[in-house]
Coordinates of N, CA and C in Angstrom, one line a residue:
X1 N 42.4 37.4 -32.9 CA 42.4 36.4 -32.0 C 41.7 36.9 -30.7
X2 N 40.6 36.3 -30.3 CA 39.8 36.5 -29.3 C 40.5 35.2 -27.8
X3 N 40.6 36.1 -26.9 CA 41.3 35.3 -25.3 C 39.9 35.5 -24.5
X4 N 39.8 34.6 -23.6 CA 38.9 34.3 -22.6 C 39.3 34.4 -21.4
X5 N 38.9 34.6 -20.4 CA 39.6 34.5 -19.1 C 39.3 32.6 -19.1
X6 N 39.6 31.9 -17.6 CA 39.4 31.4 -17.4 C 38.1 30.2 -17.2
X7 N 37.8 29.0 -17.5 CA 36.4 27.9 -17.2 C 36.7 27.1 -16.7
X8 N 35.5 27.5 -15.7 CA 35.5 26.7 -14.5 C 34.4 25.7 -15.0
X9 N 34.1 24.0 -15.0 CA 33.1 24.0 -14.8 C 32.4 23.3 -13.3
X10 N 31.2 23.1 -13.3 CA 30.4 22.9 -12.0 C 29.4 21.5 -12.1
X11 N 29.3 20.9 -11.4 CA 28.1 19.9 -11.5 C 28.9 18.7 -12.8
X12 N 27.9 18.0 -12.7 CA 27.7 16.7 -13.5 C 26.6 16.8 -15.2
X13 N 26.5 15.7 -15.2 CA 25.6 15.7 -16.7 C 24.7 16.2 -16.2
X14 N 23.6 16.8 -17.2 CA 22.2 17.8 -16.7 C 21.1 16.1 -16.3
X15 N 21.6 15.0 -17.2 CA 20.5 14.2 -16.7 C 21.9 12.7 -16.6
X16 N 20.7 11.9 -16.0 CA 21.8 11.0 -15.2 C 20.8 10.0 -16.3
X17 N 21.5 8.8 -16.9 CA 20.9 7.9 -18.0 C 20.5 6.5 -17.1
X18 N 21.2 6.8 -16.0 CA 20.9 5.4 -15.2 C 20.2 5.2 -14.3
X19 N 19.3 6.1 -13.6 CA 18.5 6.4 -12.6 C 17.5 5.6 -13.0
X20 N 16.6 5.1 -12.0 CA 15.2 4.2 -12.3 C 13.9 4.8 -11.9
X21 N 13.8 5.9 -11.7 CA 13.3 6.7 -11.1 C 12.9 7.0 -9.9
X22 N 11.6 7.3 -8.9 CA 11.6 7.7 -7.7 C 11.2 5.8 -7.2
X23 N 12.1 5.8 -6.0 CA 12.2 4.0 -5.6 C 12.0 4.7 -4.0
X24 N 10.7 3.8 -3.6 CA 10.3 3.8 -2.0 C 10.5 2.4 -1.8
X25 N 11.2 2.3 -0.8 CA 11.0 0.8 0.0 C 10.7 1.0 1.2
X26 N 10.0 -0.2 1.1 CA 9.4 -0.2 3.1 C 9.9 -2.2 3.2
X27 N 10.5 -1.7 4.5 CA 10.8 -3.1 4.6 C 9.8 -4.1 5.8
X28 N 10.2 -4.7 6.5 CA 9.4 -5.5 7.6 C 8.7 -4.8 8.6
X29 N 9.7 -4.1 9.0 CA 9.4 -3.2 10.7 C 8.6 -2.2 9.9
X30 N 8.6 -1.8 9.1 CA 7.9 0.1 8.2 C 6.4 -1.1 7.8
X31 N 6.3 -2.2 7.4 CA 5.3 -3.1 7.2 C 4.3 -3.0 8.7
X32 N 5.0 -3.7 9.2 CA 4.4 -3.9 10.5 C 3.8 -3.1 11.4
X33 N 4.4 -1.7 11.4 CA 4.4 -0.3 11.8 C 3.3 0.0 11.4
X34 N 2.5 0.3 10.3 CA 1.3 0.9 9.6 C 0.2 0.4 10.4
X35 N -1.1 1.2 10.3 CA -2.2 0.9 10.6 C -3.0 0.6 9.3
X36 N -2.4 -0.5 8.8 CA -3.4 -1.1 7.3 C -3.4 -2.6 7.7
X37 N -4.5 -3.3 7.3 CA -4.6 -4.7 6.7 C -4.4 -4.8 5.3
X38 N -3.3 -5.7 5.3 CA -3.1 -6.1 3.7 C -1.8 -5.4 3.0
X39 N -1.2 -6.2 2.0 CA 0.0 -5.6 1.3 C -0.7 -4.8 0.5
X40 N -1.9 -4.7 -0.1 CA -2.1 -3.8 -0.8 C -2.9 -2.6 -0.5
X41 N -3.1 -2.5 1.0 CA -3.0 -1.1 1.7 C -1.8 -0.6 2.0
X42 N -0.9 -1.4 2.4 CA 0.1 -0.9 2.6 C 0.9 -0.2 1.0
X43 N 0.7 -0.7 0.3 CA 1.2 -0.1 -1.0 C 0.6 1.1 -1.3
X44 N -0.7 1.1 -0.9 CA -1.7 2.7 -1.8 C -0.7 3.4 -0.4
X45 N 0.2 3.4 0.5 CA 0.5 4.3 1.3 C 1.9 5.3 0.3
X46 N 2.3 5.0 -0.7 CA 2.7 5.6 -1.5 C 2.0 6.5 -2.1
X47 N 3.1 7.6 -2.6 CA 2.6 9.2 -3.0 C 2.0 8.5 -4.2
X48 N 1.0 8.8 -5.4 CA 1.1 8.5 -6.7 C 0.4 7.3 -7.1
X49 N 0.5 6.7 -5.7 CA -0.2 5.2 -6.1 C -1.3 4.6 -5.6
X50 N -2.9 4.4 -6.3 CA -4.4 4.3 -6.1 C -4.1 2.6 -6.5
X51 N -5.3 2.2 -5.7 CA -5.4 1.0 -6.3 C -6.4 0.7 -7.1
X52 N -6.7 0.3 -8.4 CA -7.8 0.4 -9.0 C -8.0 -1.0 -9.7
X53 N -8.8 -1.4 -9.3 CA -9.8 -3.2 -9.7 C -8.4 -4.1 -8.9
X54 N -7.6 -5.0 -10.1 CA -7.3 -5.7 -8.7 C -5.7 -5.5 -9.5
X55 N -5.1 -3.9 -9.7 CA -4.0 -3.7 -9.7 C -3.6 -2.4 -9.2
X56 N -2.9 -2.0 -10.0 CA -2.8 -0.5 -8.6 C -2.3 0.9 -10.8
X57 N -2.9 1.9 -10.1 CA -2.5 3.3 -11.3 C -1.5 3.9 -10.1
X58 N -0.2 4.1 -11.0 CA 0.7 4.6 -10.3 C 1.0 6.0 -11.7
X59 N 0.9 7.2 -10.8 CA 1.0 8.7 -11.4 C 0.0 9.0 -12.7
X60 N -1.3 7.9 -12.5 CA -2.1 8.4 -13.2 C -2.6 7.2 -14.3
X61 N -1.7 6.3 -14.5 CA -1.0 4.9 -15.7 C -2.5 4.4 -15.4
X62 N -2.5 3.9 -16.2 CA -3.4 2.7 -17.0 C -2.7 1.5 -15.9
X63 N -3.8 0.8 -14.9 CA -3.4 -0.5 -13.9 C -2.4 -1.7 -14.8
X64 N -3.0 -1.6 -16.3 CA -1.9 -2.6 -17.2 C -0.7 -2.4 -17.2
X65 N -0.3 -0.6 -17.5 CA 0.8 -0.1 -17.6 C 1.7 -0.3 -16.6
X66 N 1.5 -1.2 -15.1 CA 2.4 -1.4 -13.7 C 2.3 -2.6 -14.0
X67 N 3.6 -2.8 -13.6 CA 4.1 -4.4 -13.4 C 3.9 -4.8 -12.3
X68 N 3.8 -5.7 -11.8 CA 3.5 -6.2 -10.4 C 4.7 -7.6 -10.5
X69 N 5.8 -7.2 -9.7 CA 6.6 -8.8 -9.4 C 7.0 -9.0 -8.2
X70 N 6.6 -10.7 -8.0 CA 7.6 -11.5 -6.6 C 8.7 -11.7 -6.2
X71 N 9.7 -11.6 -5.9 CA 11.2 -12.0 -6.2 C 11.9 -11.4 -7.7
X72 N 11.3 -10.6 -8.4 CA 12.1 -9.9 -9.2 C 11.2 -10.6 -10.5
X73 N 10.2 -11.5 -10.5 CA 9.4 -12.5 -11.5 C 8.4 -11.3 -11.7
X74 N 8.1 -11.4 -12.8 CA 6.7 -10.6 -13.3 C 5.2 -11.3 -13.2
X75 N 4.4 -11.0 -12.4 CA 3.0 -11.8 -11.9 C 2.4 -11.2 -12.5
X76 N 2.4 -10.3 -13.5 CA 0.6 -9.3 -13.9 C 0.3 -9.7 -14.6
X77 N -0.9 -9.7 -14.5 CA -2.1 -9.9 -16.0 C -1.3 -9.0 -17.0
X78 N -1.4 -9.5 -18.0 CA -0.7 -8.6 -18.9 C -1.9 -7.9 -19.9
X79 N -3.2 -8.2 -19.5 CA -4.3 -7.6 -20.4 C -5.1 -6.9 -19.9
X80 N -5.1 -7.1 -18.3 CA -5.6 -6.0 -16.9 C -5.2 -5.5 -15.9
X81 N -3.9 -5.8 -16.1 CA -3.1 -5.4 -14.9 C -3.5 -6.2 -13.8
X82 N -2.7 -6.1 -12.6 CA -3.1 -6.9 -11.2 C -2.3 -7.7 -11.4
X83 N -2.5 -8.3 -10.2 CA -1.4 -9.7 -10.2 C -2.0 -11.0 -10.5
X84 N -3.0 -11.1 -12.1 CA -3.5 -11.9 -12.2 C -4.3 -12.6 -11.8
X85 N -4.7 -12.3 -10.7 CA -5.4 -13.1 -9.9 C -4.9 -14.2 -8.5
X86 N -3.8 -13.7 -8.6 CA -3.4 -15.0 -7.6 C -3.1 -14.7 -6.5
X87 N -3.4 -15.4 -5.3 CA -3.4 -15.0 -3.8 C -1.6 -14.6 -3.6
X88 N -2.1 -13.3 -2.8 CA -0.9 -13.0 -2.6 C -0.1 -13.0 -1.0
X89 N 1.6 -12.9 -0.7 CA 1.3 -13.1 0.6 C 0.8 -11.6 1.4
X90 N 1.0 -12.5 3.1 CA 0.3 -11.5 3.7 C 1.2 -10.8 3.8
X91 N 1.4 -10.1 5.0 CA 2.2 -8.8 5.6 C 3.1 -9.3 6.5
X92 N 2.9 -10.3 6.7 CA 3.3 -10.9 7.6 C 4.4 -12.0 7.1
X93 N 4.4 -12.0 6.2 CA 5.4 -13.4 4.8 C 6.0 -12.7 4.3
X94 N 6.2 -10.8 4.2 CA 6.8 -10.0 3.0 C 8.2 -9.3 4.3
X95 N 9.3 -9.5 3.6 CA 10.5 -8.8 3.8 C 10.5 -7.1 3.4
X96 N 10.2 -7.3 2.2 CA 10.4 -5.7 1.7 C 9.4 -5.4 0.7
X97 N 8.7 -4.6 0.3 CA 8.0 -3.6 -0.8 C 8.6 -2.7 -1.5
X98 N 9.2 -3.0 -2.7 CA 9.5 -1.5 -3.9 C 8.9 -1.6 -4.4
X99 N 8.4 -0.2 -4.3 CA 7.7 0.5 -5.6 C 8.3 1.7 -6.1
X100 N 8.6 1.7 -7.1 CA 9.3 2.3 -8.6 C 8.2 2.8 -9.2
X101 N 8.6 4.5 -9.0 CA 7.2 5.5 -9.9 C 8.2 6.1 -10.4
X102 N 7.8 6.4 -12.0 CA 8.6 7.2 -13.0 C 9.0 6.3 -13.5
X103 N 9.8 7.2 -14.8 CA 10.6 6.1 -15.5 C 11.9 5.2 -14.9
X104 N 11.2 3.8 -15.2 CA 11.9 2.8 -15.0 C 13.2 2.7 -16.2
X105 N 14.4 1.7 -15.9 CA 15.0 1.7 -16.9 C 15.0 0.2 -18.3
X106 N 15.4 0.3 -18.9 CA 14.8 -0.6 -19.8 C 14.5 -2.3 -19.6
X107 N 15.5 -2.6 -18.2 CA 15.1 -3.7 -18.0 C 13.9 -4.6 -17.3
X108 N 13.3 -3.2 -17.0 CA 11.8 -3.7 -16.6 C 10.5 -3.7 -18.2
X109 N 10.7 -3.4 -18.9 CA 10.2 -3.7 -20.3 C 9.3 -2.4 -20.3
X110 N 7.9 -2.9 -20.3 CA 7.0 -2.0 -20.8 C 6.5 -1.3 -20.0
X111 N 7.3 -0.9 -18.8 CA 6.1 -0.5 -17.7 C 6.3 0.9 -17.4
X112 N 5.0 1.1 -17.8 CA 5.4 2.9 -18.0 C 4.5 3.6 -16.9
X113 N 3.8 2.7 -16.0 CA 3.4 3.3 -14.7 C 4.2 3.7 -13.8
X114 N 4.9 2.4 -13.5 CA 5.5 1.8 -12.4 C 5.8 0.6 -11.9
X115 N 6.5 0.1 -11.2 CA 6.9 -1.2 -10.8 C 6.4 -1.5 -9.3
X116 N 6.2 -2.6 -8.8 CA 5.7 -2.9 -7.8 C 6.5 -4.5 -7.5
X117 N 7.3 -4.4 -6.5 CA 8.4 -5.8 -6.2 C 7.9 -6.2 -5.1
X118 N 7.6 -7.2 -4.3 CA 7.7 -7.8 -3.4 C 8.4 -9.1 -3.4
X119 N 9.5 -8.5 -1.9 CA 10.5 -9.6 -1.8 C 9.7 -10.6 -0.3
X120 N 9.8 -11.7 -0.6 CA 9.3 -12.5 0.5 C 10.4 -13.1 1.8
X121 N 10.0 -13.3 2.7 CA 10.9 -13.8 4.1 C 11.6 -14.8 3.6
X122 N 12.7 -15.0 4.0 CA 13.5 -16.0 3.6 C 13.5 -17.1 4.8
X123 N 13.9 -18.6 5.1 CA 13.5 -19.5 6.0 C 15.0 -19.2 7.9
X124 N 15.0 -19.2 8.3 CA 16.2 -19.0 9.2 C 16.1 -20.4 9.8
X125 N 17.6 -21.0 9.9 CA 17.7 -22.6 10.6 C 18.2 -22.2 11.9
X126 N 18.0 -20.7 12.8 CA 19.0 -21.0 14.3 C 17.6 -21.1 14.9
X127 N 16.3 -20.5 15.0 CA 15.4 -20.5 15.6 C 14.1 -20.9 15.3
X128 N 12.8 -21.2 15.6 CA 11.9 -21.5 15.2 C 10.9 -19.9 15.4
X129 N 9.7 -20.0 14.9 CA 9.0 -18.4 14.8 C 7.7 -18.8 14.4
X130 N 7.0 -18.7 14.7 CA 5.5 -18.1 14.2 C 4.5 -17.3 15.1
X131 N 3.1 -17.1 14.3 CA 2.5 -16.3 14.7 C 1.2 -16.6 13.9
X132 N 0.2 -16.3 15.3 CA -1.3 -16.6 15.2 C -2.1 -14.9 14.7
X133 N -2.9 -15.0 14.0 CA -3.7 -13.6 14.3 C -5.0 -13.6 13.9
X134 N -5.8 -13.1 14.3 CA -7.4 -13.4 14.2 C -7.8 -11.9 14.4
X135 N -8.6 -11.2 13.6 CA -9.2 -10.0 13.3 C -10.8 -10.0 12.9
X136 N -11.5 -9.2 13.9 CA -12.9 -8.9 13.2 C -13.5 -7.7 13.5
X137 N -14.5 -8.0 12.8 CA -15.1 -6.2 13.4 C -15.6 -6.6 14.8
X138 N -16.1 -5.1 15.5 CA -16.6 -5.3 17.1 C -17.9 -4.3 16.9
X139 N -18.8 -4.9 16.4 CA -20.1 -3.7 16.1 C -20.5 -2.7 17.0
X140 N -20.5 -3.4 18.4 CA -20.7 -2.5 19.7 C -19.8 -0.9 19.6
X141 N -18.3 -1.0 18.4 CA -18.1 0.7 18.3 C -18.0 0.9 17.4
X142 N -19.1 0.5 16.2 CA -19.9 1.6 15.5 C -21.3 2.2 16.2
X143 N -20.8 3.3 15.7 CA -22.0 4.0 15.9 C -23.1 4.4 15.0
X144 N -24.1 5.2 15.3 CA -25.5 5.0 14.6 C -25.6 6.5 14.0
X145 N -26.2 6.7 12.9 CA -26.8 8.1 12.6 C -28.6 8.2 12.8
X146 N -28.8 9.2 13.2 CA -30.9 9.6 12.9 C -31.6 9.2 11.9
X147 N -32.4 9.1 11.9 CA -33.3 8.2 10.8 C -34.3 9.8 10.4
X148 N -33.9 10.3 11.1 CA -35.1 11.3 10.5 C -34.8 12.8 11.4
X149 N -35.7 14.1 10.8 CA -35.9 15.1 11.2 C -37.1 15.4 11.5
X150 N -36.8 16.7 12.6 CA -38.4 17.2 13.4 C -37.9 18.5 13.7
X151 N -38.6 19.6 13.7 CA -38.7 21.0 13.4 C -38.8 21.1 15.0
X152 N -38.2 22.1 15.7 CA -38.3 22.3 17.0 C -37.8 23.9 17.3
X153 N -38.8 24.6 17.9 CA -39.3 26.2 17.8 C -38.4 26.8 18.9
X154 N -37.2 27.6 18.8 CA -36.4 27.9 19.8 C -36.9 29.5 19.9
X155 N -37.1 29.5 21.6 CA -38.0 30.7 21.8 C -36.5 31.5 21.9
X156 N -35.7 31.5 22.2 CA -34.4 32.2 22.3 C -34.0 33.0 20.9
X157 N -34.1 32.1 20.0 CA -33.8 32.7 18.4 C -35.3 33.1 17.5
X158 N -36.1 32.7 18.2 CA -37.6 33.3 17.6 C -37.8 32.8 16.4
X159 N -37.4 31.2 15.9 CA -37.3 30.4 14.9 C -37.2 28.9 15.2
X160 N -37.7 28.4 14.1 CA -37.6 27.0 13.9 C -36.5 26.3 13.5
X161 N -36.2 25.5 14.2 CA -34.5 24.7 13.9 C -35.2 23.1 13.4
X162 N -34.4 22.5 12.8 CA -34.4 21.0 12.3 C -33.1 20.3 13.5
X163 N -33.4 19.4 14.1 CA -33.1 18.4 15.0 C -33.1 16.8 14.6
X164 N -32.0 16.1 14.3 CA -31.9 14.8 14.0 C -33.3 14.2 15.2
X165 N -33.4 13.4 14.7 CA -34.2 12.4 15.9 C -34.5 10.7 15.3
X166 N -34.9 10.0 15.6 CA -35.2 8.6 15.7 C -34.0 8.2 16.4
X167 N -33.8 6.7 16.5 CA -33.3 5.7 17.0 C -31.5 5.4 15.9
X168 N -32.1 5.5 14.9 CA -31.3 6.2 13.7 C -30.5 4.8 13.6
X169 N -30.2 4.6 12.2 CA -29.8 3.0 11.8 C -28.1 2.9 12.0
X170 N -27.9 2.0 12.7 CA -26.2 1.0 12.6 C -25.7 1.5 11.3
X171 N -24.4 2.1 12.1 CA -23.4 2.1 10.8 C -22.6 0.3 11.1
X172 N -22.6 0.1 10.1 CA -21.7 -0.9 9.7 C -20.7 -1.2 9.3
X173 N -19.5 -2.1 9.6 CA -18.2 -2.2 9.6 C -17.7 -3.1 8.3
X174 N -16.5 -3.1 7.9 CA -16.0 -3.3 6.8 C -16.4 -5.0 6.4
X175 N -16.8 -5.7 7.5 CA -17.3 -6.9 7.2 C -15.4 -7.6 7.7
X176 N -14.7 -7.3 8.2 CA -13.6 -8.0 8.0 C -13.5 -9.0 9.2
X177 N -13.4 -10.4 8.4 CA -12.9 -11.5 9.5 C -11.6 -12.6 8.9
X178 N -10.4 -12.1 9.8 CA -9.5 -12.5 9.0 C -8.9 -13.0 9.9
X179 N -8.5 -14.4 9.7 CA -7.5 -15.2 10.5 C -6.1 -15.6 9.3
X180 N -4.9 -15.1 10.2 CA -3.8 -15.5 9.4 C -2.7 -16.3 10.7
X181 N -1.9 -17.2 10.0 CA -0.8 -17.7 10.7 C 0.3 -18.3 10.0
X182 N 1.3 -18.4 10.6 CA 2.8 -18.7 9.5 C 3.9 -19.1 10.8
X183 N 4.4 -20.7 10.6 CA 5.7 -20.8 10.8 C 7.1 -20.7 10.4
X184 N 7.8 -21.0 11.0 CA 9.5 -20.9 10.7 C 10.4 -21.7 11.3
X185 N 11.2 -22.1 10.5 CA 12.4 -22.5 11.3 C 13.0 -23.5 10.8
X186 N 14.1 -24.1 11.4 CA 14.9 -25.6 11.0 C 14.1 -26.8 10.5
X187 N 14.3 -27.6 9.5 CA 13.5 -28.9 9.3 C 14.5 -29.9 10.1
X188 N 13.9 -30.6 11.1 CA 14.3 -31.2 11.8 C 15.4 -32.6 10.8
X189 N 16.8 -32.4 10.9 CA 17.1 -33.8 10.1 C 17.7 -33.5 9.1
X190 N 17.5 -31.8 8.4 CA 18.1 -31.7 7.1 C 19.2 -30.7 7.3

């Protein structure tokens, strides 16, 4: 007969079966906070996650492989990823952003990228709210690069240096002109 001292044991299961994997949310104020235009800059602000044609590769996945949903609804092309095609809201209409990298659990089906949720503003009856916004480029600060080179003989170094020179062409701006606006509040009556 073989005796053991005493067992102790430590910790939990080695893996946990219910985990959904790594889940970032950003809510309104973390929205608003960023220096991006658009929910879907604000999304590539996640570790793992590029946006590629009009869906996003999350840890490397195939853009099909990510689900894209509104309220918990599934929006994606299901043969190219993206959200189909369909206008989405701004930044300014979205409450919250999860995105789910790693394995999800089985109730999100096939999505072996990642998940991508956006929850939208809900309506409030105590106050009314909106907001105007108008965005464009301002060319006057971009600036310009040289159009060309000219050899110029530095008696100090006893050699010829290359020197940008001409008038040198406008850099140009993303082209962005974007007016957005959205109310809120009580329907008068109901």
């Amino acid at each position: 007969e073989i005796k053991t001292g005493e067992v102790i044991k430590y910790g939990n299961r080695a893996v946990n079966n219910t985990d959904k994997g790594q889940i970032r949310t950003m809510t309104t104020d973390d929205i608003k906070s960023v220096a991006r235009e658009g929910i879907s800059s604000v999304i590539g602000l996640t570790p793992g996650v590029v946006q590629a044609g009009g869906g996003y590769s999350i840890r490397g996945s195939r853009p099909e492989d990510t689900k894209i949903r509104r309220e918990g609804i599934d929006i994606s092309n299901q043969f190219t990823g993206g959200g189909a095609g369909l206008p989405g809201p701004t930044e300014f209409d979205t409450e919250e952003i999860q995105v789910i990298t790693g394995g999800a659990s089985a109730e999100y089906g096939d999505a072996m990228g990642g998940i991508i949720n956006t929850q939208l503003k809900r309506g409030r009856t105590e106050n009314y709210e909106g907001y105007v916004r108008y965005r464009t480029d301002i060319s006057p600060l971009y600036g310009s690069q040289a159009t060309g080179k000219k050899l110029v003989y530095d008696q100090s170094k006893n050699a010829y240096q290359a020197e940008a020179s001409g008038d040198g062409a406008k850099y140009q701006g993303p082209g962005q002109h974007r007016f957005a606006f959205g109310t809120g509040g009580p329907i008068p009556g109901l």
